[in-house]
Amino acid sequence: MAHELNPRQDDTFLEIGRILHENVYLRDKKEINTPDIKIDLIKKRDGQLVVGEVKKSSRFELPAKMQLAFYLYKLKKQGIEIKGELLIPKEKKRIEVKLTHALEDRLKVAFNEIKEIIKRDRPPEPKKIRWCRNCAYKDFCWA
Ligand code: SF4
């Protein structure tokens, strides 16, 4: 993404994500786009504002949590301290995500690792992992 290589826009899983985003939680839907973040919805729960991120399954819970933590981190930098929720309508699940110190430290480690990769002349050799099968970038790695 740093080199503006975008995933295939006709990728089935991206399409499923798009359909999900367009068709669930319509009452709360307030998509917010900034150059860094794209928030699916902001809702009020128990009098508090909550950022919601909609996912199609809990299979990728950790990356989804990190994505939401990144949004919470960016909002915190703007002076907005807010909680997050991963919403998985198909599984009727709602997972609360708080930006703890531990999660923030984890994000900072990830930022440094990403910066190291971006600085390289060549990307690291791809390694087949379980996420590859459904990854919208797979053509770049395995074509
Ligand atoms: S295809 Fe696999 S190695 Fe390549 S970007 Fe996707 S998950 Fe990473």
Short mmCIF file of N, CA and C and ligand atoms in Angstrom, two decimals:
data_model
loop_
_atom_site.label_atom_id
_atom_site.label_comp_id
_atom_site.label_asym_id
_atom_site.label_seq_id
_atom_site.Cartn_x
_atom_site.Cartn_y
_atom_site.Cartn_z
N MET A 1 0.83 -1.20 0.00
CA MET A 1 0.00 0.00 0.00
C MET A 1 0.87 1.26 0.00
N ALA A 2 2.01 1.19 0.72
CA ALA A 2 2.91 2.36 0.76
C ALA A 2 3.42 2.69 -0.63
N HIS A 3 3.53 1.67 -1.49
CA HIS A 3 3.99 1.88 -2.87
C HIS A 3 2.83 1.95 -3.85
N GLU A 4 1.65 2.16 -3.31
CA GLU A 4 0.43 2.29 -4.09
C GLU A 4 0.14 1.08 -4.97
N LEU A 5 0.42 -0.08 -4.43
CA LEU A 5 0.00 -1.32 -5.09
C LEU A 5 -1.32 -1.70 -4.43
N ASN A 6 -2.38 -1.63 -5.19
CA ASN A 6 -3.69 -1.88 -4.60
C ASN A 6 -4.15 -3.30 -4.87
N PRO A 7 -4.93 -3.85 -3.93
CA PRO A 7 -5.42 -5.21 -4.16
C PRO A 7 -6.40 -5.24 -5.32
N ARG A 8 -6.62 -6.44 -5.86
CA ARG A 8 -7.61 -6.58 -6.95
C ARG A 8 -8.97 -6.12 -6.47
N GLN A 9 -9.56 -5.21 -7.21
CA GLN A 9 -10.84 -4.67 -6.77
C GLN A 9 -11.99 -5.65 -7.04
N ASP A 10 -11.74 -6.66 -7.91
CA ASP A 10 -12.80 -7.64 -8.17
C ASP A 10 -12.63 -8.89 -7.29
N ASP A 11 -11.75 -8.80 -6.30
CA ASP A 11 -11.54 -9.95 -5.42
C ASP A 11 -12.85 -10.28 -4.68
N THR A 12 -13.20 -11.57 -4.68
CA THR A 12 -14.48 -12.00 -4.10
C THR A 12 -14.61 -11.57 -2.64
N PHE A 13 -13.52 -11.70 -1.88
CA PHE A 13 -13.62 -11.41 -0.45
C PHE A 13 -13.74 -9.91 -0.18
N LEU A 14 -13.10 -9.11 -1.05
CA LEU A 14 -13.29 -7.65 -0.93
C LEU A 14 -14.74 -7.31 -1.23
N GLU A 15 -15.27 -8.01 -2.26
CA GLU A 15 -16.66 -7.76 -2.67
C GLU A 15 -17.62 -8.14 -1.53
N ILE A 16 -17.38 -9.28 -0.87
CA ILE A 16 -18.23 -9.70 0.26
C ILE A 16 -18.16 -8.62 1.35
N GLY A 17 -16.95 -8.14 1.63
CA GLY A 17 -16.78 -7.09 2.64
C GLY A 17 -17.58 -5.86 2.28
N ARG A 18 -17.53 -5.48 0.98
CA ARG A 18 -18.25 -4.29 0.53
C ARG A 18 -19.76 -4.46 0.74
N ILE A 19 -20.26 -5.64 0.33
CA ILE A 19 -21.70 -5.91 0.45
C ILE A 19 -22.12 -5.85 1.92
N LEU A 20 -21.28 -6.46 2.77
CA LEU A 20 -21.56 -6.44 4.22
C LEU A 20 -21.66 -5.02 4.72
N HIS A 21 -20.66 -4.21 4.35
CA HIS A 21 -20.62 -2.83 4.82
C HIS A 21 -21.83 -2.04 4.35
N GLU A 22 -22.32 -2.38 3.14
CA GLU A 22 -23.43 -1.60 2.59
C GLU A 22 -24.78 -2.05 3.14
N ASN A 23 -24.85 -3.24 3.72
CA ASN A 23 -26.16 -3.79 4.05
C ASN A 23 -26.44 -4.07 5.52
N VAL A 24 -25.47 -3.95 6.38
CA VAL A 24 -25.76 -4.19 7.79
C VAL A 24 -25.54 -2.94 8.60
N TYR A 25 -26.16 -2.91 9.76
CA TYR A 25 -26.04 -1.79 10.69
C TYR A 25 -26.38 -0.46 10.01
N LEU A 26 -27.38 -0.49 9.13
CA LEU A 26 -27.72 0.73 8.39
C LEU A 26 -28.12 1.88 9.32
N ARG A 27 -28.78 1.52 10.45
CA ARG A 27 -29.24 2.55 11.38
C ARG A 27 -28.06 3.35 11.95
N ASP A 28 -26.94 2.66 12.20
CA ASP A 28 -25.79 3.31 12.83
C ASP A 28 -24.76 3.78 11.82
N LYS A 29 -24.98 3.42 10.59
CA LYS A 29 -23.91 3.61 9.61
C LYS A 29 -23.51 5.08 9.45
N LYS A 30 -22.23 5.31 9.66
CA LYS A 30 -21.69 6.65 9.46
C LYS A 30 -20.25 6.43 9.03
N GLU A 31 -20.07 6.17 7.77
CA GLU A 31 -18.70 5.89 7.32
C GLU A 31 -17.89 7.18 7.35
N ILE A 32 -16.72 7.11 7.96
CA ILE A 32 -15.86 8.29 8.07
C ILE A 32 -14.53 7.96 7.43
N ASN A 33 -14.13 8.76 6.46
CA ASN A 33 -12.86 8.52 5.78
C ASN A 33 -11.90 9.66 6.07
N THR A 34 -10.67 9.30 6.42
CA THR A 34 -9.59 10.28 6.51
C THR A 34 -8.47 9.67 5.67
N PRO A 35 -7.36 10.38 5.44
CA PRO A 35 -6.31 9.75 4.64
C PRO A 35 -5.80 8.45 5.26
N ASP A 36 -5.89 8.31 6.59
CA ASP A 36 -5.33 7.13 7.26
C ASP A 36 -6.35 6.07 7.62
N ILE A 37 -7.57 6.50 7.88
CA ILE A 37 -8.52 5.52 8.42
C ILE A 37 -9.89 5.61 7.74
N LYS A 38 -10.56 4.47 7.77
CA LYS A 38 -11.89 4.41 7.17
C LYS A 38 -12.80 3.71 8.18
N ILE A 39 -13.55 4.51 8.91
CA ILE A 39 -14.36 3.96 10.00
C ILE A 39 -15.73 3.55 9.46
N ASP A 40 -16.13 2.31 9.78
CA ASP A 40 -17.42 1.81 9.29
C ASP A 40 -18.58 2.52 9.95
N LEU A 41 -18.55 2.62 11.26
CA LEU A 41 -19.67 3.29 11.94
C LEU A 41 -19.29 3.76 13.33
N ILE A 42 -20.01 4.79 13.75
CA ILE A 42 -19.87 5.27 15.13
C ILE A 42 -21.26 5.20 15.74
N LYS A 43 -21.36 4.58 16.92
CA LYS A 43 -22.66 4.45 17.55
C LYS A 43 -22.55 4.80 19.02
N LYS A 44 -23.68 4.99 19.65
CA LYS A 44 -23.69 5.26 21.08
C LYS A 44 -24.07 3.99 21.80
N ARG A 45 -23.27 3.59 22.80
CA ARG A 45 -23.65 2.45 23.63
C ARG A 45 -23.47 2.87 25.09
N ASP A 46 -24.52 2.73 25.87
CA ASP A 46 -24.51 3.15 27.28
C ASP A 46 -24.02 4.59 27.42
N GLY A 47 -24.48 5.44 26.54
CA GLY A 47 -24.14 6.86 26.62
C GLY A 47 -22.75 7.20 26.11
N GLN A 48 -22.00 6.19 25.68
CA GLN A 48 -20.63 6.45 25.21
C GLN A 48 -20.51 6.18 23.71
N LEU A 49 -19.71 6.99 23.03
CA LEU A 49 -19.51 6.74 21.61
C LEU A 49 -18.56 5.56 21.42
N VAL A 50 -18.87 4.74 20.42
CA VAL A 50 -18.08 3.54 20.14
C VAL A 50 -17.84 3.49 18.63
N VAL A 51 -16.60 3.16 18.25
CA VAL A 51 -16.28 2.97 16.83
C VAL A 51 -16.51 1.50 16.49
N GLY A 52 -17.27 1.24 15.45
CA GLY A 52 -17.54 -0.14 15.06
C GLY A 52 -16.84 -0.51 13.77
N GLU A 53 -16.30 -1.71 13.73
CA GLU A 53 -15.67 -2.22 12.52
C GLU A 53 -16.36 -3.54 12.17
N VAL A 54 -16.93 -3.61 10.98
CA VAL A 54 -17.73 -4.78 10.60
C VAL A 54 -16.83 -5.79 9.87
N LYS A 55 -16.90 -7.04 10.30
CA LYS A 55 -16.13 -8.11 9.66
C LYS A 55 -17.05 -9.26 9.29
N LYS A 56 -16.60 -10.05 8.30
CA LYS A 56 -17.49 -11.13 7.87
C LYS A 56 -17.34 -12.39 8.72
N SER A 57 -16.21 -12.54 9.41
CA SER A 57 -16.07 -13.68 10.31
C SER A 57 -15.04 -13.36 11.38
N SER A 58 -15.04 -14.17 12.44
CA SER A 58 -14.06 -13.94 13.52
C SER A 58 -12.76 -14.71 13.26
N ARG A 59 -12.65 -15.30 12.08
CA ARG A 59 -11.45 -16.08 11.78
C ARG A 59 -10.19 -15.22 11.83
N PHE A 60 -10.32 -13.95 11.44
CA PHE A 60 -9.15 -13.08 11.40
C PHE A 60 -9.23 -12.07 12.54
N GLU A 61 -9.55 -12.59 13.72
CA GLU A 61 -9.83 -11.68 14.85
C GLU A 61 -8.63 -10.80 15.22
N LEU A 62 -7.44 -11.39 15.27
CA LEU A 62 -6.28 -10.58 15.70
C LEU A 62 -5.97 -9.45 14.71
N PRO A 63 -5.85 -9.73 13.38
CA PRO A 63 -5.62 -8.62 12.46
C PRO A 63 -6.75 -7.58 12.51
N ALA A 64 -7.99 -8.05 12.70
CA ALA A 64 -9.11 -7.10 12.78
C ALA A 64 -8.99 -6.23 14.02
N LYS A 65 -8.56 -6.83 15.15
CA LYS A 65 -8.36 -6.07 16.39
C LYS A 65 -7.26 -5.03 16.19
N MET A 66 -6.18 -5.43 15.52
CA MET A 66 -5.06 -4.51 15.29
C MET A 66 -5.51 -3.34 14.40
N GLN A 67 -6.34 -3.65 13.39
CA GLN A 67 -6.85 -2.59 12.51
C GLN A 67 -7.69 -1.60 13.32
N LEU A 68 -8.57 -2.13 14.15
CA LEU A 68 -9.42 -1.26 14.96
C LEU A 68 -8.57 -0.49 15.98
N ALA A 69 -7.59 -1.16 16.57
CA ALA A 69 -6.69 -0.48 17.53
C ALA A 69 -5.97 0.67 16.83
N PHE A 70 -5.61 0.48 15.57
CA PHE A 70 -4.95 1.55 14.81
C PHE A 70 -5.88 2.76 14.67
N TYR A 71 -7.15 2.50 14.37
CA TYR A 71 -8.12 3.59 14.28
C TYR A 71 -8.23 4.32 15.63
N LEU A 72 -8.32 3.53 16.71
CA LEU A 72 -8.46 4.13 18.05
C LEU A 72 -7.22 4.96 18.38
N TYR A 73 -6.06 4.46 17.96
CA TYR A 73 -4.79 5.17 18.20
C TYR A 73 -4.78 6.51 17.44
N LYS A 74 -5.20 6.47 16.17
CA LYS A 74 -5.22 7.71 15.37
C LYS A 74 -6.20 8.72 15.97
N LEU A 75 -7.36 8.22 16.43
CA LEU A 75 -8.34 9.11 17.05
C LEU A 75 -7.79 9.70 18.35
N LYS A 76 -7.09 8.86 19.12
CA LYS A 76 -6.49 9.34 20.39
C LYS A 76 -5.51 10.47 20.10
N LYS A 77 -4.74 10.32 19.00
CA LYS A 77 -3.79 11.37 18.62
C LYS A 77 -4.51 12.69 18.31
N GLN A 78 -5.78 12.58 17.91
CA GLN A 78 -6.58 13.78 17.64
C GLN A 78 -7.33 14.25 18.89
N GLY A 79 -7.04 13.61 20.03
CA GLY A 79 -7.68 14.00 21.28
C GLY A 79 -9.01 13.32 21.52
N ILE A 80 -9.31 12.28 20.73
CA ILE A 80 -10.59 11.58 20.89
C ILE A 80 -10.33 10.20 21.48
N GLU A 81 -10.68 10.01 22.74
CA GLU A 81 -10.48 8.70 23.38
C GLU A 81 -11.82 7.97 23.34
N ILE A 82 -11.84 6.85 22.70
CA ILE A 82 -13.10 6.18 22.39
C ILE A 82 -12.86 4.67 22.38
N LYS A 83 -13.91 3.92 22.65
CA LYS A 83 -13.77 2.45 22.61
C LYS A 83 -14.12 1.94 21.22
N GLY A 84 -13.76 0.70 20.97
CA GLY A 84 -14.08 0.11 19.67
C GLY A 84 -14.82 -1.21 19.83
N GLU A 85 -15.49 -1.61 18.76
CA GLU A 85 -16.17 -2.91 18.75
C GLU A 85 -16.00 -3.56 17.39
N LEU A 86 -15.59 -4.81 17.41
CA LEU A 86 -15.62 -5.60 16.19
C LEU A 86 -17.01 -6.20 16.09
N LEU A 87 -17.66 -6.01 14.96
CA LEU A 87 -19.02 -6.49 14.79
C LEU A 87 -19.03 -7.57 13.71
N ILE A 88 -19.52 -8.74 14.07
CA ILE A 88 -19.53 -9.86 13.12
C ILE A 88 -20.99 -10.31 12.98
N PRO A 89 -21.73 -9.65 12.06
CA PRO A 89 -23.18 -9.91 11.99
C PRO A 89 -23.53 -11.37 11.72
N LYS A 90 -22.74 -12.04 10.86
CA LYS A 90 -23.06 -13.43 10.51
C LYS A 90 -23.01 -14.34 11.73
N GLU A 91 -22.13 -14.02 12.67
CA GLU A 91 -21.97 -14.84 13.88
C GLU A 91 -22.68 -14.21 15.08
N LYS A 92 -23.36 -13.10 14.83
CA LYS A 92 -24.03 -12.34 15.91
C LYS A 92 -23.06 -12.06 17.06
N LYS A 93 -21.86 -11.63 16.71
CA LYS A 93 -20.83 -11.38 17.73
C LYS A 93 -20.48 -9.92 17.78
N ARG A 94 -20.13 -9.49 19.00
CA ARG A 94 -19.66 -8.13 19.22
C ARG A 94 -18.47 -8.23 20.19
N ILE A 95 -17.29 -7.84 19.71
CA ILE A 95 -16.08 -7.99 20.53
C ILE A 95 -15.55 -6.61 20.86
N GLU A 96 -15.47 -6.31 22.16
CA GLU A 96 -15.01 -4.98 22.58
C GLU A 96 -13.49 -4.87 22.43
N VAL A 97 -13.04 -3.74 21.92
CA VAL A 97 -11.59 -3.50 21.78
C VAL A 97 -11.26 -2.18 22.47
N LYS A 98 -10.34 -2.26 23.45
CA LYS A 98 -9.90 -1.03 24.14
C LYS A 98 -8.44 -0.81 23.79
N LEU A 99 -8.08 0.45 23.62
CA LEU A 99 -6.69 0.75 23.32
C LEU A 99 -5.90 0.78 24.63
N THR A 100 -5.43 -0.41 25.06
CA THR A 100 -4.65 -0.50 26.29
C THR A 100 -3.20 -0.11 25.98
N HIS A 101 -2.40 0.07 27.04
CA HIS A 101 -0.98 0.38 26.83
C HIS A 101 -0.31 -0.76 26.06
N ALA A 102 -0.68 -2.00 26.42
CA ALA A 102 -0.07 -3.17 25.76
C ALA A 102 -0.39 -3.17 24.26
N LEU A 103 -1.65 -2.86 23.94
CA LEU A 103 -2.05 -2.86 22.53
C LEU A 103 -1.36 -1.71 21.78
N GLU A 104 -1.22 -0.58 22.47
CA GLU A 104 -0.54 0.56 21.85
C GLU A 104 0.93 0.23 21.59
N ASP A 105 1.57 -0.46 22.56
CA ASP A 105 2.98 -0.86 22.36
C ASP A 105 3.10 -1.82 21.18
N ARG A 106 2.13 -2.71 21.08
CA ARG A 106 2.14 -3.67 19.98
C ARG A 106 2.01 -2.96 18.63
N LEU A 107 1.16 -1.94 18.61
CA LEU A 107 1.00 -1.15 17.38
C LEU A 107 2.32 -0.47 17.00
N LYS A 108 3.01 0.08 18.02
CA LYS A 108 4.26 0.80 17.73
C LYS A 108 5.32 -0.15 17.17
N VAL A 109 5.35 -1.36 17.68
CA VAL A 109 6.28 -2.37 17.14
C VAL A 109 5.91 -2.62 15.67
N ALA A 110 4.61 -2.78 15.40
CA ALA A 110 4.16 -3.02 14.01
C ALA A 110 4.52 -1.83 13.11
N PHE A 111 4.36 -0.58 13.61
CA PHE A 111 4.71 0.59 12.79
C PHE A 111 6.18 0.52 12.39
N ASN A 112 7.05 0.19 13.38
CA ASN A 112 8.49 0.13 13.08
C ASN A 112 8.80 -0.96 12.07
N GLU A 113 8.16 -2.12 12.24
CA GLU A 113 8.40 -3.21 11.30
C GLU A 113 7.94 -2.82 9.89
N ILE A 114 6.81 -2.15 9.81
CA ILE A 114 6.29 -1.73 8.49
C ILE A 114 7.26 -0.73 7.85
N LYS A 115 7.76 0.22 8.68
CA LYS A 115 8.70 1.22 8.13
C LYS A 115 9.95 0.55 7.59
N GLU A 116 10.44 -0.47 8.31
CA GLU A 116 11.63 -1.21 7.85
C GLU A 116 11.36 -1.86 6.50
N ILE A 117 10.21 -2.45 6.34
CA ILE A 117 9.86 -3.13 5.07
C ILE A 117 9.73 -2.10 3.94
N ILE A 118 9.10 -0.96 4.23
CA ILE A 118 8.90 0.07 3.19
C ILE A 118 10.24 0.60 2.69
N LYS A 119 11.21 0.69 3.60
CA LYS A 119 12.52 1.26 3.22
C LYS A 119 13.31 0.35 2.28
N ARG A 120 12.99 -0.94 2.26
CA ARG A 120 13.77 -1.89 1.46
C ARG A 120 13.59 -1.65 -0.04
N ASP A 121 14.62 -2.00 -0.82
CA ASP A 121 14.52 -1.90 -2.28
C ASP A 121 13.56 -2.96 -2.81
N ARG A 122 13.57 -4.11 -2.17
CA ARG A 122 12.71 -5.21 -2.61
C ARG A 122 11.88 -5.70 -1.41
N PRO A 123 10.69 -6.15 -1.68
CA PRO A 123 9.92 -6.68 -0.54
C PRO A 123 10.53 -8.00 -0.07
N PRO A 124 10.23 -8.40 1.15
CA PRO A 124 10.71 -9.72 1.60
C PRO A 124 10.10 -10.81 0.73
N GLU A 125 10.80 -11.94 0.63
CA GLU A 125 10.24 -13.07 -0.14
C GLU A 125 8.91 -13.47 0.50
N PRO A 126 7.90 -13.72 -0.33
CA PRO A 126 6.63 -14.14 0.27
C PRO A 126 6.75 -15.55 0.88
N LYS A 127 6.02 -15.76 1.93
CA LYS A 127 5.96 -17.09 2.54
C LYS A 127 4.50 -17.49 2.56
N LYS A 128 4.24 -18.72 2.10
CA LYS A 128 2.83 -19.17 2.10
C LYS A 128 2.36 -19.32 3.54
N ILE A 129 1.31 -18.60 3.87
CA ILE A 129 0.72 -18.72 5.20
C ILE A 129 -0.78 -18.98 5.02
N ARG A 130 -1.46 -19.24 6.10
CA ARG A 130 -2.87 -19.64 5.95
C ARG A 130 -3.75 -18.51 5.44
N TRP A 131 -3.30 -17.25 5.56
CA TRP A 131 -4.12 -16.14 5.09
C TRP A 131 -4.04 -15.98 3.58
N CYS A 132 -2.99 -16.53 2.93
CA CYS A 132 -2.75 -16.27 1.50
C CYS A 132 -3.94 -16.63 0.61
N ARG A 133 -4.59 -17.74 0.93
CA ARG A 133 -5.65 -18.26 0.06
C ARG A 133 -6.72 -17.20 -0.22
N ASN A 134 -7.07 -16.42 0.79
CA ASN A 134 -8.15 -15.44 0.62
C ASN A 134 -7.63 -14.00 0.55
N CYS A 135 -6.34 -13.84 0.31
CA CYS A 135 -5.76 -12.49 0.34
C CYS A 135 -5.93 -11.80 -1.02
N ALA A 136 -6.40 -10.54 -0.99
CA ALA A 136 -6.62 -9.81 -2.24
C ALA A 136 -5.30 -9.40 -2.91
N TYR A 137 -4.18 -9.58 -2.22
CA TYR A 137 -2.87 -9.25 -2.80
C TYR A 137 -2.19 -10.49 -3.38
N LYS A 138 -2.85 -11.64 -3.37
CA LYS A 138 -2.14 -12.88 -3.70
C LYS A 138 -1.52 -12.88 -5.10
N ASP A 139 -2.12 -12.13 -6.04
CA ASP A 139 -1.53 -12.10 -7.39
C ASP A 139 -0.14 -11.47 -7.39
N PHE A 140 0.09 -10.51 -6.48
CA PHE A 140 1.40 -9.90 -6.41
C PHE A 140 2.44 -10.89 -5.89
N CYS A 141 2.02 -11.73 -4.96
CA CYS A 141 2.96 -12.65 -4.34
C CYS A 141 3.14 -13.94 -5.13
N TRP A 142 2.09 -14.43 -5.73
CA TRP A 142 2.12 -15.81 -6.26
C TRP A 142 1.82 -15.92 -7.75
N ALA A 143 1.68 -14.82 -8.49
CA ALA A 143 1.35 -14.93 -9.92
C ALA A 143 2.54 -15.51 -10.69
S1 SF4 B 1 -0.69 -13.50 -0.48
FE1 SF4 B 1 0.11 -14.20 1.51
S2 SF4 B 1 2.22 -13.42 1.62
FE2 SF4 B 1 1.13 -12.28 -0.01
S3 SF4 B 1 0.36 -10.43 0.99
FE3 SF4 B 1 -1.26 -11.96 1.05
S4 SF4 B 1 -1.04 -12.99 3.03
FE4 SF4 B 1 0.89 -11.88 2.62
#
